[in-house]
Amino acid sequence: MKPFDYTRAHDPASAVQTVAEEPGARYLAGGTNLVDHLKLGVAAPEHVVDVRGALDETVTELEDGRIRVGAAVSNSALAAHPLVRSRYPLLSAALLAGASGQLRNAATTGGNLLQRTRCPYFQNTTTPCNKREPGSGCSAREGHGRDNAVLGVSQECVATHPSDMAVALTALGAEVRVLGPEGERGVPMPGLHRLPGHRPEHDTVLEHGDLITAVDLPALPLAARSTYRKVRERASYAFALVSVAAALQIREGVVADVRLALGGVAHAPWRAHHAEQVLRGEPATEEAFRAAADAELAQARPGADNAFKVPLAVNTICATLRSLTTQEDR
Amino acid sequence: MEATITLHVDGYRRELTVDTRTTLLDALRDRLGEYSPKKGCDHGQCGACTVLADGRRILSCLALAVAQDGAHVTTAAGLAQGGGGPHRVTRAFLEHDAYQCGYCTPGQICSAVGALSELEAGMPSHATDHPDAPVRTTDAEIRERMSGNLCRCGAYPAIVAAVREAAQ
Ligand SMILES: Cc1cc2nc3c(=O)[nH]c(=O)nc-3n(C[C@H](O)[C@H](O)[C@H](O)COP(=O)(O)OP(=O)(O)OC[C@H]3O[C@@H](n4cnc5c(N)ncnc54)[C@H](O)[C@@H]3O)c2cc1C
Ligand code: SF4
Ligand code: FES
Ligand code: FES
C-alpha cells in the first residue's frame, strides 16, 4: 500500500476545494470499498480526505414532499428509517439485500453509489483491465464470464455495477445532489452511472472533486406498493446475479403505472423504460408481464458464460410484478 | 505518514501513533495487543474481525484506525468486563457449544451483540416479511442477521441456538 496523507474534512466546501486541487486526493466515507482497494492496489491515493463527519447524516422531509437523504446516512439507518420503510419499501428492501449487518452500519449513501465493480479482473492488479488501466484490454470478455453484463455492454468492458441501493433509486427516479468546484447541481437517476462505451474507466458522469452531498427521493405515491427481489448464489451476503426493483399501481385490473429497474445486468443500474412502456395500460396478467420483460431483454447481448441471465432476468421481472399484484395495501 | 490517535478500547483510553495505512484491526492486534478480534480474510468477507464501534458492529479490517480516532471500541474480550461475569451472549455460546476451533467466535459474539440491539431497536432485515412489518425474533431472522459471519467449522446450528437463547 502506498503511503498517504489523511485529513478529516469539517465541511463539504473545504473538502471539495482540497480534492479538486489535488489530482491524487480521494474522498473516504465508510471505507468499506476504498480501504479494500487500497489493500488490493486498485486505488493508490496520495491524500485521503475523510468526509464522513462533514456530510449530512439525517433523512428529512422537504416542503414539497420529497425526502432528502444526507450522503453520510448509513445504509442500515436508511433502510430502517420510518419514512423509507413506509413510502419506499423497495429502497429499504434493496439496502437490506446488500452486504451484511456490519458492512451496512459502516457504508454510506454516497459511498454505496460510487462503489466500484466487483469484476474479479478489475480487483486483481496482475490481469489486464480497461477500467483499471485504460487500453490494457478486458480479461473478463474471454475469461470467467458468469457475472458479466448482458445489457449495454461494449467491446472494452462487460462489468456490472454492484449496488443494490442504486437499482431502487433508479426505479424511483431519485436525484443525486453534487457539490463540485463550480457549485451545486442535481444529477438524475438513471444518469449518474454510465454505460462503458470506449471509456470504461469512468463509472459515472462525476468529475474529480465532485462530492455527493445528498440524494433526493421524489414524492411518489406509487412507491408505497413496491419491492426488491435479488437472485444470488447463496441466500445472503452475496452480490446479485440479477435483481429487480419494481413499483406497481393497478386500477381495475389494469396497470395504471409501473416503475422497473434491473441490477446485475449492466454497467449501470438499468431502468427498464421499454418494459414500463409496454406494460402501461395493459391488464396486470402474467402474459403482459412476460411480454414486457421479453421486450426489455430483447436488447441483451450475453457472452458464452452468462446467457442464463437473460431468462433469469425475464423470470425475475415476472415474479416481482406478480408478488406486487397480491401484496396487500399497507 | 503518521498520526497520533486516541481509541477507547474495552473501557481503557489508549493513545498511539499509527501509520495512516493501519486498519483498526491491525492497530488493535499488533499495536495494542488486543487479540480477540481475528483476521480471517482482511477484505470484509468473513466477519472474524467484527467489533463494536460506538455501540454498532463493524468490520475492523475495512476501517482505517485514523478514521476511528476518538471512537469507543468494544471487542469480544471487553464484553466480559464490568464484574458481572461473561456477557449473556458469551454465556449462551458456551452453553450451546457454538464453536469448534473458536477462530470465528469473537467476531460471532460481537456480531450477535450488535444484531440483538438492532433487533431490539426494531430495525428490519432481509428476512422480515415486509420492510414496514413489525420485527419478530425468528430463526430465519437470526440466520439472516448473522450472515456476515462465516464459520468454517460449520457450527451454524449451535450459533443460531445460542443467539436465540440470548435474545430471550
Ligand atoms: C464482502 C462485501 C459484500 C458486499 N455486498 C454487497 C451487496 O450485496 N450489495 C451492495 O450493494 N453492496 C455490497 N457491498 C458493497 C458495499 O455496499 C459498499 O462497499 C459500500 O456501500 C460503500 O460505501 P462506503 O461509505 O463504505 O464507501 P467508501 O469505501 O468510503 O467509498 C467508496 C467510493 O466512493 C467515494 N465516495 C464516498 N463518499 C463519497 C461522496 N459523498 N462523494 C463523492 N465520492 C464519495 C470514495 O472516494 C470511493 O471511491 C459489499 C461489500 C463487501 C466488502
Ligand atoms: S469487464 Fe470491465 S472491469 Fe472487468 S476486466 Fe473487463 S474492462 Fe475490466
Ligand atoms: S477479517 Fe475482516 S471480514 Fe474477514
Ligand atoms: S468455530 Fe471454527 S471457524 Fe467457526
Coordinates of C-alpha atoms and ligand atoms in Angstrom, one line a residue:
Chain A
M1 CA 0.0 0.0 0.0
K2 CA 1.4 3.4 -0.9
P3 CA 1.7 5.9 1.9
F4 CA -0.9 8.7 2.0
D5 CA -1.8 11.8 4.0
Y6 CA -5.1 11.6 5.9
T7 CA -7.3 14.6 6.8
R8 CA -10.8 14.9 8.2
A9 CA -12.9 17.5 6.4
H10 CA -15.1 19.7 8.5
D11 CA -17.4 21.0 5.8
P12 CA -18.3 19.9 2.3
A13 CA -16.9 23.1 0.6
S14 CA -13.4 22.8 2.0
A15 CA -13.4 19.0 1.2
V16 CA -14.2 19.9 -2.5
Q17 CA -11.6 22.5 -2.6
T18 CA -8.9 20.2 -1.3
V19 CA -9.7 17.3 -3.6
A20 CA -10.3 19.4 -6.7
E21 CA -6.9 20.9 -6.3
E22 CA -5.0 17.7 -5.8
P23 CA -5.2 15.0 -8.6
G24 CA -4.0 12.4 -6.1
A25 CA -6.7 13.1 -3.5
R26 CA -9.7 10.9 -2.8
Y27 CA -12.8 11.0 -0.6
L28 CA -13.3 8.5 2.1
A29 CA -16.7 7.7 3.7
G30 CA -17.4 4.4 5.3
G31 CA -14.3 2.9 3.8
T32 CA -15.8 -0.5 3.0
N33 CA -14.9 -0.3 -0.7
L34 CA -12.0 2.2 -0.7
V35 CA -9.9 0.5 2.1
D36 CA -10.3 -2.8 0.3
H37 CA -9.0 -1.1 -2.9
L38 CA -6.1 0.4 -1.0
K39 CA -5.1 -3.1 0.1
L40 CA -5.5 -4.6 -3.3
G41 CA -3.6 -1.8 -5.0
V42 CA -6.6 -0.9 -7.1
A43 CA -6.5 2.6 -5.6
A44 CA -3.4 4.4 -4.6
P45 CA -4.3 8.0 -3.5
E46 CA -1.7 10.3 -2.1
H47 CA -4.2 12.0 0.1
V48 CA -7.3 10.6 1.7
V49 CA -9.9 13.2 2.7
D50 CA -12.4 11.7 5.2
V51 CA -15.8 13.3 4.5
R52 CA -18.0 11.2 6.8
G53 CA -18.1 13.8 9.5
A54 CA -18.5 16.7 7.0
L55 CA -21.7 15.4 5.4
D56 CA -25.3 15.4 6.5
E57 CA -26.3 12.3 8.5
T58 CA -30.1 12.9 8.5
V59 CA -33.2 12.0 6.5
T60 CA -35.6 14.9 6.2
E61 CA -38.9 15.6 4.5
L62 CA -38.8 18.7 2.3
E63 CA -41.7 21.1 2.0
D64 CA -42.7 19.7 -1.4
G65 CA -43.0 16.2 0.0
R66 CA -39.6 14.9 -1.3
I67 CA -37.3 13.2 1.1
R68 CA -33.7 14.3 1.3
V69 CA -31.1 11.7 2.4
G70 CA -27.8 13.1 3.6
A71 CA -24.8 11.5 1.9
A72 CA -23.4 10.3 5.3
V73 CA -26.6 8.4 6.3
S74 CA -25.5 4.8 6.8
N75 CA -27.1 2.0 4.7
S76 CA -28.6 0.5 7.9
A77 CA -30.1 3.7 9.1
L78 CA -31.6 4.5 5.8
A79 CA -33.2 1.0 5.5
A80 CA -34.7 1.3 9.0
H81 CA -35.9 4.9 8.6
P82 CA -39.8 5.0 9.1
L83 CA -40.3 7.3 6.1
V84 CA -38.4 4.9 3.9
R85 CA -39.9 1.8 5.2
S86 CA -43.5 3.0 4.7
R87 CA -43.1 5.2 1.5
Y88 CA -40.3 3.4 -0.4
P89 CA -40.3 -0.2 0.7
L90 CA -38.3 -1.1 -2.4
L91 CA -35.4 1.1 -1.2
S92 CA -35.4 -0.5 2.3
A93 CA -35.6 -4.0 0.7
A94 CA -32.7 -3.2 -1.7
L95 CA -30.5 -1.9 1.1
L96 CA -31.3 -4.9 3.3
A97 CA -30.5 -7.3 0.5
G98 CA -27.0 -5.9 0.2
A99 CA -23.7 -6.8 2.1
S100 CA -24.0 -7.7 5.8
G101 CA -25.2 -6.0 9.0
Q102 CA -21.6 -4.9 9.8
L103 CA -21.0 -3.5 6.4
R104 CA -24.3 -1.7 6.2
N105 CA -23.5 0.0 9.5
A106 CA -20.3 1.5 8.1
A107 CA -21.4 2.0 4.4
T108 CA -22.8 5.4 3.5
T109 CA -25.4 6.6 0.9
G110 CA -22.7 8.4 -1.1
G111 CA -20.1 5.6 -0.9
N112 CA -22.7 3.0 -1.9
L113 CA -23.5 4.9 -5.1
L114 CA -19.8 5.2 -6.0
Q115 CA -18.6 1.7 -5.1
R116 CA -16.8 0.1 -8.0
T117 CA -17.4 -3.1 -9.9
R118 CA -16.7 -6.5 -8.3
C119 CA -15.3 -7.8 -11.6
P120 CA -12.5 -10.1 -10.4
Y121 CA -10.1 -8.9 -13.1
F122 CA -10.6 -5.3 -12.0
Q123 CA -9.8 -6.3 -8.5
N124 CA -6.6 -8.2 -9.5
T125 CA -3.8 -5.9 -10.5
T126 CA -1.9 -8.7 -12.3
T127 CA -4.6 -9.1 -15.1
P128 CA -5.4 -6.7 -17.9
C129 CA -8.5 -4.5 -17.3
N130 CA -9.6 -1.4 -19.3
K131 CA -11.4 0.0 -16.3
R132 CA -8.3 -0.1 -14.0
E133 CA -5.7 0.5 -16.7
P134 CA -7.2 2.1 -19.9
G135 CA -6.1 0.4 -23.1
S136 CA -4.7 -2.8 -21.4
G137 CA -7.6 -5.0 -22.6
C138 CA -10.6 -6.7 -21.0
S139 CA -9.9 -10.1 -19.3
A140 CA -13.5 -10.7 -18.5
R141 CA -14.6 -11.0 -22.1
E142 CA -12.7 -14.2 -22.7
G143 CA -12.3 -15.2 -19.0
H144 CA -14.7 -16.2 -16.3
G145 CA -17.8 -14.6 -17.6
R146 CA -20.6 -15.7 -15.4
D147 CA -21.1 -12.4 -13.7
N148 CA -20.7 -10.2 -16.8
A149 CA -23.3 -7.8 -18.0
V150 CA -25.8 -8.6 -20.8
L151 CA -27.2 -5.2 -21.5
G152 CA -25.4 -2.1 -22.7
V153 CA -22.0 -3.9 -23.0
S154 CA -19.1 -2.6 -25.0
Q155 CA -16.1 -4.3 -26.6
E156 CA -14.0 -2.6 -23.9
C157 CA -15.9 -3.6 -20.8
V158 CA -18.6 -6.1 -19.7
A159 CA -18.6 -5.3 -16.0
T160 CA -21.8 -4.8 -13.8
H161 CA -22.5 -2.2 -11.2
P162 CA -22.7 -4.0 -7.8
S163 CA -25.0 -1.7 -5.8
D164 CA -28.5 -2.9 -4.8
M165 CA -29.5 0.5 -3.4
A166 CA -28.7 2.2 -6.8
V167 CA -31.2 -0.1 -8.5
A168 CA -34.0 1.0 -6.2
L169 CA -33.0 4.7 -6.6
T170 CA -33.0 4.2 -10.4
A171 CA -36.6 2.8 -10.3
L172 CA -37.7 5.8 -8.2
G173 CA -36.0 8.4 -10.3
A174 CA -34.0 9.9 -7.4
E175 CA -31.8 12.9 -7.8
V176 CA -28.3 13.0 -6.6
R177 CA -27.1 16.3 -5.1
V178 CA -23.5 17.0 -6.1
L179 CA -21.2 19.8 -4.9
G180 CA -18.3 20.5 -7.3
P181 CA -15.6 23.1 -7.8
E182 CA -18.2 25.1 -9.9
G183 CA -21.0 24.9 -7.4
E184 CA -24.0 22.6 -6.7
R185 CA -26.0 20.6 -9.2
G186 CA -28.5 17.8 -9.4
V187 CA -27.8 14.6 -11.3
P188 CA -30.9 12.4 -12.1
M189 CA -31.0 8.6 -11.7
P190 CA -30.7 6.9 -14.1
G191 CA -28.0 9.3 -15.4
L192 CA -25.4 9.1 -12.7
H193 CA -23.8 5.9 -13.8
R194 CA -22.5 5.5 -17.4
L195 CA -22.5 2.6 -19.8
P196 CA -18.9 1.6 -20.5
G197 CA -18.6 2.5 -24.2
H198 CA -14.9 3.3 -25.1
R199 CA -14.2 4.8 -21.7
P200 CA -14.9 2.2 -19.0
E201 CA -12.5 3.9 -16.6
H202 CA -15.4 6.3 -15.9
D203 CA -18.1 4.6 -13.9
T204 CA -20.2 7.8 -13.6
V205 CA -20.6 11.3 -15.0
L206 CA -19.0 12.8 -12.0
E207 CA -15.6 14.6 -12.3
H208 CA -12.6 14.6 -10.0
G209 CA -13.5 16.7 -7.0
D210 CA -17.3 16.2 -7.2
L211 CA -18.8 15.4 -3.8
I212 CA -22.2 13.7 -3.3
T213 CA -23.9 15.7 -0.6
A214 CA -27.4 14.1 -0.6
V215 CA -29.9 12.1 -2.5
D216 CA -33.5 13.4 -3.0
L217 CA -36.3 10.9 -3.3
P218 CA -39.3 12.1 -5.3
A219 CA -42.8 12.2 -3.7
L220 CA -44.1 9.0 -5.5
P221 CA -47.3 7.5 -4.0
L222 CA -46.9 4.6 -6.4
A223 CA -43.8 3.5 -4.5
A224 CA -45.8 2.5 -1.4
R225 CA -46.6 -0.7 -3.3
S226 CA -43.0 -1.7 -4.3
T227 CA -40.4 -4.3 -3.7
Y228 CA -36.9 -5.5 -4.5
R229 CA -36.1 -9.1 -5.5
K230 CA -32.5 -10.3 -5.6
V231 CA -31.3 -13.6 -7.1
R232 CA -27.8 -14.7 -5.9
E233 CA -25.6 -17.7 -5.5
R234 CA -26.4 -18.0 -1.8
A235 CA -29.3 -16.8 0.4
S236 CA -27.5 -13.9 1.9
Y237 CA -24.2 -11.9 1.8
A238 CA -23.6 -12.2 -1.9
F239 CA -23.9 -9.8 -4.9
A240 CA -26.8 -10.1 -7.3
L241 CA -26.7 -12.3 -10.4
V242 CA -29.9 -10.4 -11.3
S243 CA -32.1 -8.2 -9.3
V244 CA -35.4 -6.3 -9.9
A245 CA -36.8 -3.1 -8.2
A246 CA -40.4 -2.5 -9.0
A247 CA -43.4 -0.4 -8.1
L248 CA -46.8 -1.2 -9.5
Q249 CA -50.2 0.6 -9.5
I250 CA -53.2 -1.3 -10.7
R251 CA -56.6 0.2 -11.3
E252 CA -59.5 -2.2 -12.1
G253 CA -57.1 -4.9 -13.2
V254 CA -55.1 -2.6 -15.5
V255 CA -51.5 -1.4 -15.0
A256 CA -52.1 2.3 -14.3
D257 CA -48.4 3.0 -13.7
V258 CA -45.2 1.0 -13.2
R259 CA -41.5 1.5 -12.3
L260 CA -39.0 -1.1 -13.1
A261 CA -35.2 -1.3 -12.8
L262 CA -32.7 -4.1 -13.1
G263 CA -29.4 -4.9 -11.3
G264 CA -26.6 -7.3 -12.1
V265 CA -27.1 -7.0 -15.8
A266 CA -25.3 -3.8 -16.9
H267 CA -22.5 -1.3 -16.1
A268 CA -25.2 0.9 -14.7
P269 CA -28.4 0.2 -12.8
W270 CA -30.8 -0.4 -15.7
R271 CA -34.1 1.4 -15.9
A272 CA -36.4 -0.8 -17.9
H273 CA -38.1 2.1 -19.7
H274 CA -39.1 -0.2 -22.6
A275 CA -40.8 -2.7 -20.4
E276 CA -42.6 0.0 -18.5
Q277 CA -43.9 1.5 -21.7
V278 CA -45.2 -1.9 -23.0
L279 CA -46.9 -2.5 -19.7
R280 CA -48.8 0.7 -19.0
G281 CA -52.5 0.3 -19.9
E282 CA -52.2 -3.5 -20.2
P283 CA -54.1 -5.9 -18.0
A284 CA -52.0 -6.9 -14.9
T285 CA -51.5 -10.5 -16.1
E286 CA -48.7 -13.0 -16.3
E287 CA -48.8 -12.8 -20.1
A288 CA -48.5 -9.0 -20.1
F289 CA -45.6 -9.1 -17.6
R290 CA -43.8 -11.6 -19.7
A291 CA -44.3 -9.7 -22.9
A292 CA -42.9 -6.5 -21.2
A293 CA -39.9 -8.4 -19.8
D294 CA -39.2 -10.1 -23.1
A295 CA -39.3 -6.7 -24.8
E296 CA -36.7 -5.2 -22.4
L297 CA -34.3 -8.2 -22.7
A298 CA -34.6 -8.4 -26.5
Q299 CA -31.6 -6.0 -26.5
A300 CA -29.5 -8.4 -24.4
R301 CA -26.0 -9.4 -25.8
P302 CA -24.8 -12.2 -23.5
G303 CA -21.4 -13.9 -23.7
A304 CA -20.6 -17.6 -23.5
D305 CA -21.0 -18.0 -19.8
N306 CA -23.8 -15.7 -18.9
A307 CA -26.7 -16.5 -21.3
F308 CA -28.6 -17.7 -18.3
K309 CA -29.0 -14.1 -17.1
V310 CA -31.5 -13.4 -19.9
P311 CA -34.2 -15.8 -18.9
L312 CA -33.3 -15.3 -15.3
A313 CA -34.0 -11.5 -15.7
V314 CA -37.3 -12.2 -17.5
N315 CA -38.5 -14.6 -14.9
T316 CA -37.4 -12.4 -12.0
I317 CA -39.3 -9.4 -13.5
C318 CA -42.4 -11.6 -13.8
A319 CA -42.1 -12.9 -10.3
T320 CA -41.5 -9.5 -8.8
L321 CA -44.5 -7.9 -10.6
R322 CA -46.7 -10.9 -9.7
S323 CA -45.8 -10.5 -6.0
L324 CA -46.9 -6.9 -6.2
T325 CA -50.3 -7.8 -7.6
T326 CA -51.0 -9.8 -4.5
Q327 CA -49.4 -7.6 -1.9
E328 CA -51.9 -6.0 0.4
D329 CA -52.1 -2.3 0.7
R330 CA -50.4 -1.1 3.9
Chain B
M1 CA 2.7 9.3 7.1
E2 CA 1.9 9.1 10.8
A3 CA -0.9 10.3 13.0
T4 CA -1.5 10.3 16.8
I5 CA -4.9 9.0 17.7
T6 CA -7.0 8.0 20.8
L7 CA -9.0 4.9 20.9
H8 CA -11.2 3.9 23.9
V9 CA -10.7 0.1 23.9
D10 CA -12.8 -2.0 26.2
G11 CA -13.1 0.9 28.6
Y12 CA -9.5 1.9 28.6
R13 CA -8.2 5.1 26.9
R14 CA -5.3 4.2 24.6
E15 CA -3.2 6.8 22.8
L16 CA -1.0 5.7 19.9
T17 CA 0.8 6.9 16.9
V18 CA 0.0 4.9 13.7
D19 CA 0.9 4.9 10.1
T20 CA -2.2 6.3 8.3
R21 CA -2.4 2.9 6.4
T22 CA -3.1 0.9 9.5
T23 CA -6.5 -0.6 9.8
L24 CA -8.4 -0.7 13.1
L25 CA -7.9 -4.5 13.2
D26 CA -4.1 -4.2 12.9
A27 CA -4.0 -1.3 15.4
L28 CA -5.9 -3.5 17.9
R29 CA -3.9 -6.6 17.4
D30 CA -0.4 -5.5 16.5
R31 CA -0.1 -2.2 18.4
L32 CA -2.4 -2.6 21.4
G33 CA -2.1 -6.4 22.0
E34 CA -5.9 -6.9 21.8
Y35 CA -6.0 -10.4 20.2
S36 CA -9.7 -11.2 20.4
P37 CA -10.6 -9.6 17.0
K38 CA -9.3 -12.1 14.4
K39 CA -8.0 -11.7 10.9
G40 CA -9.7 -14.1 8.6
C41 CA -9.9 -12.6 5.1
D42 CA -8.8 -9.0 5.7
H43 CA -11.3 -8.0 2.9
G44 CA -14.7 -7.7 4.6
Q45 CA -15.8 -11.2 3.6
C46 CA -15.8 -13.3 6.7
G47 CA -16.7 -11.3 9.8
A48 CA -13.9 -12.6 12.1
C49 CA -12.7 -9.1 12.8
T50 CA -16.1 -7.8 14.0
V51 CA -16.0 -5.3 16.9
L52 CA -18.5 -2.7 18.2
A53 CA -17.5 0.9 17.5
D54 CA -19.6 3.4 19.4
G55 CA -22.0 0.5 20.0
R56 CA -22.5 -0.6 16.4
R57 CA -21.0 -3.7 14.9
I58 CA -18.5 -3.0 12.1
L59 CA -15.6 -4.8 10.4
S60 CA -12.3 -3.6 11.8
C61 CA -10.4 -4.8 8.8
L62 CA -12.1 -2.3 6.5
A63 CA -11.8 0.7 8.9
L64 CA -8.8 2.9 9.0
A65 CA -7.5 3.4 12.5
V66 CA -7.2 7.2 11.9
A67 CA -10.8 7.3 10.8
Q68 CA -11.8 5.8 14.2
D69 CA -9.9 8.5 16.2
G70 CA -11.9 9.1 19.4
A71 CA -14.1 6.0 19.0
H72 CA -15.2 3.7 21.8
V73 CA -14.3 0.2 20.6
T74 CA -15.6 -3.0 22.3
T75 CA -14.0 -6.3 21.5
A76 CA -15.4 -9.7 22.5
A77 CA -12.8 -9.8 25.4
G78 CA -14.1 -6.4 26.6
L79 CA -17.7 -7.6 26.7
A80 CA -16.8 -9.6 29.8
Q81 CA -15.7 -6.7 31.9
G82 CA -17.8 -5.0 34.5
G83 CA -17.8 -7.6 37.3
G84 CA -20.9 -9.5 36.2
G85 CA -19.1 -12.4 34.6
P86 CA -19.3 -13.3 30.9
H87 CA -21.8 -11.4 28.7
R88 CA -25.1 -13.2 28.2
V89 CA -24.3 -13.8 24.6
T90 CA -20.9 -15.2 25.5
R91 CA -22.6 -17.5 28.1
A92 CA -25.1 -18.7 25.5
F93 CA -22.2 -19.6 23.1
L94 CA -20.6 -21.6 25.9
E95 CA -23.8 -23.4 26.9
H96 CA -24.6 -24.3 23.3
D97 CA -21.1 -25.3 22.3
A98 CA -21.5 -22.7 19.4
Y99 CA -17.9 -23.3 18.0
Q100 CA -15.4 -25.9 17.2
C101 CA -11.9 -24.3 16.6
G102 CA -13.1 -21.0 18.0
Y103 CA -11.4 -18.8 15.5
C104 CA -14.6 -17.1 14.2
T105 CA -16.2 -16.9 17.7
P106 CA -15.1 -13.5 19.0
G107 CA -16.4 -12.0 15.7
Q108 CA -19.6 -14.1 16.0
I109 CA -20.2 -12.9 19.6
C110 CA -19.6 -9.2 18.8
S111 CA -21.9 -9.5 15.8
A112 CA -24.6 -11.2 17.8
V113 CA -24.5 -8.4 20.4
G114 CA -24.8 -5.8 17.6
A115 CA -27.6 -7.8 15.9
L116 CA -29.6 -8.2 19.1
S117 CA -29.5 -4.4 19.7
E118 CA -30.6 -3.9 16.1
L119 CA -33.5 -6.3 16.7
E120 CA -34.4 -4.6 19.9
A121 CA -34.5 -1.3 18.1
G122 CA -37.0 -2.8 15.6
M123 CA -34.7 -2.5 12.6
P124 CA -35.9 -4.7 9.7
S125 CA -33.8 -7.2 7.9
H126 CA -34.0 -9.1 4.5
A127 CA -35.8 -11.9 6.4
T128 CA -38.6 -9.6 7.6
D129 CA -41.9 -10.1 5.8
H130 CA -42.1 -6.5 4.6
P131 CA -39.7 -3.7 5.5
D132 CA -42.6 -2.0 7.3
A133 CA -43.8 -5.1 9.2
P134 CA -43.0 -5.5 12.9
V135 CA -39.8 -7.4 13.5
R136 CA -40.0 -10.8 15.3
T137 CA -37.1 -12.8 16.5
T138 CA -37.3 -16.0 14.4
D139 CA -34.5 -18.4 13.4
A140 CA -34.8 -17.0 9.8
E141 CA -34.1 -13.5 11.2
I142 CA -31.2 -14.7 13.3
R143 CA -29.6 -16.5 10.3
E144 CA -30.0 -13.5 8.0
R145 CA -28.7 -11.1 10.6
M146 CA -25.7 -13.3 11.3
S147 CA -24.9 -14.0 7.6
G148 CA -21.9 -11.7 7.7
N149 CA -20.0 -14.1 10.0
L150 CA -18.7 -17.2 8.3
C151 CA -17.8 -20.3 10.3
R152 CA -15.5 -22.8 8.5
C153 CA -16.2 -25.4 11.2
G154 CA -19.9 -25.2 10.4
A155 CA -21.1 -24.5 13.9
Y156 CA -24.1 -22.6 12.5
P157 CA -27.0 -24.6 14.1
A158 CA -25.5 -24.1 17.6
I159 CA -24.7 -20.5 16.8
V160 CA -28.4 -19.9 15.9
A161 CA -29.5 -21.7 19.1
A162 CA -27.1 -19.5 21.2
V163 CA -28.3 -16.3 19.7
R164 CA -31.9 -17.4 20.1
E165 CA -31.4 -18.0 23.8
A166 CA -29.5 -14.8 24.3
A167 CA -32.4 -12.9 22.6
Q168 CA -34.9 -14.2 25.2
Ligands
LIG1 C1 -17.9 -8.6 1.3 C2 -18.8 -7.5 0.8 C3 -20.0 -7.7 0.3 C4 -20.8 -6.7 -0.2 N1 -22.0 -7.0 -0.7 C5 -22.8 -6.0 -1.3 C6 -24.1 -6.3 -1.8 O1 -24.5 -7.4 -1.8 N2 -24.8 -5.2 -2.4 C7 -24.3 -4.0 -2.4 O2 -24.9 -3.1 -2.9 N3 -23.1 -3.7 -1.9 C8 -22.3 -4.7 -1.3 N4 -21.1 -4.4 -0.8 C9 -20.5 -3.1 -1.0 C10 -20.9 -2.0 0.0 O3 -22.2 -1.7 -0.1 C11 -20.0 -0.8 -0.4 O4 -18.7 -1.1 -0.1 C12 -20.5 0.4 0.4 O5 -21.8 0.8 0.2 C13 -19.6 1.6 0.1 O6 -19.9 2.7 0.9 P1 -18.7 3.4 1.8 O7 -19.4 4.6 2.5 O8 -18.1 2.4 2.7 O9 -17.8 3.9 0.7 P2 -16.2 4.2 0.7 O10 -15.5 2.9 0.6 O11 -15.8 5.1 1.7 O12 -16.1 4.9 -0.8 C14 -16.4 4.3 -2.0 C15 -16.1 5.2 -3.1 O13 -16.9 6.4 -3.1 C16 -16.2 7.6 -3.0 N5 -17.0 8.4 -2.1 C17 -17.5 8.1 -0.9 N6 -18.4 9.0 -0.5 C18 -18.4 10.0 -1.4 C19 -19.2 11.2 -1.6 N7 -20.0 11.6 -0.6 N8 -19.0 11.9 -2.7 C20 -18.1 11.5 -3.7 N9 -17.4 10.4 -3.6 C21 -17.6 9.6 -2.5 C22 -14.8 7.2 -2.4 O14 -13.8 8.0 -2.9 C23 -14.7 5.8 -3.0 O15 -14.2 5.9 -4.3 C24 -20.3 -5.4 -0.2 C25 -19.0 -5.1 0.3 C26 -18.2 -6.2 0.8 C27 -16.9 -5.8 1.3
SF4_2 S1 -15.2 -6.3 -17.6 FE1 -14.5 -4.2 -17.3 S2 -13.8 -4.2 -15.2 FE2 -13.9 -6.4 -15.9 S3 -11.8 -6.8 -16.8 FE3 -13.1 -6.1 -18.5 S4 -12.6 -3.9 -18.5 FE4 -12.0 -4.6 -16.5
FES3 S1 -11.0 -10.2 8.5 FE1 -12.5 -8.6 8.4 S2 -14.2 -9.5 7.4 FE2 -12.6 -11.1 7.3
FES4 S1 -15.6 -22.4 15.1 FE1 -14.0 -22.8 13.7 S2 -14.5 -21.3 12.2 FE2 -16.2 -21.1 13.5

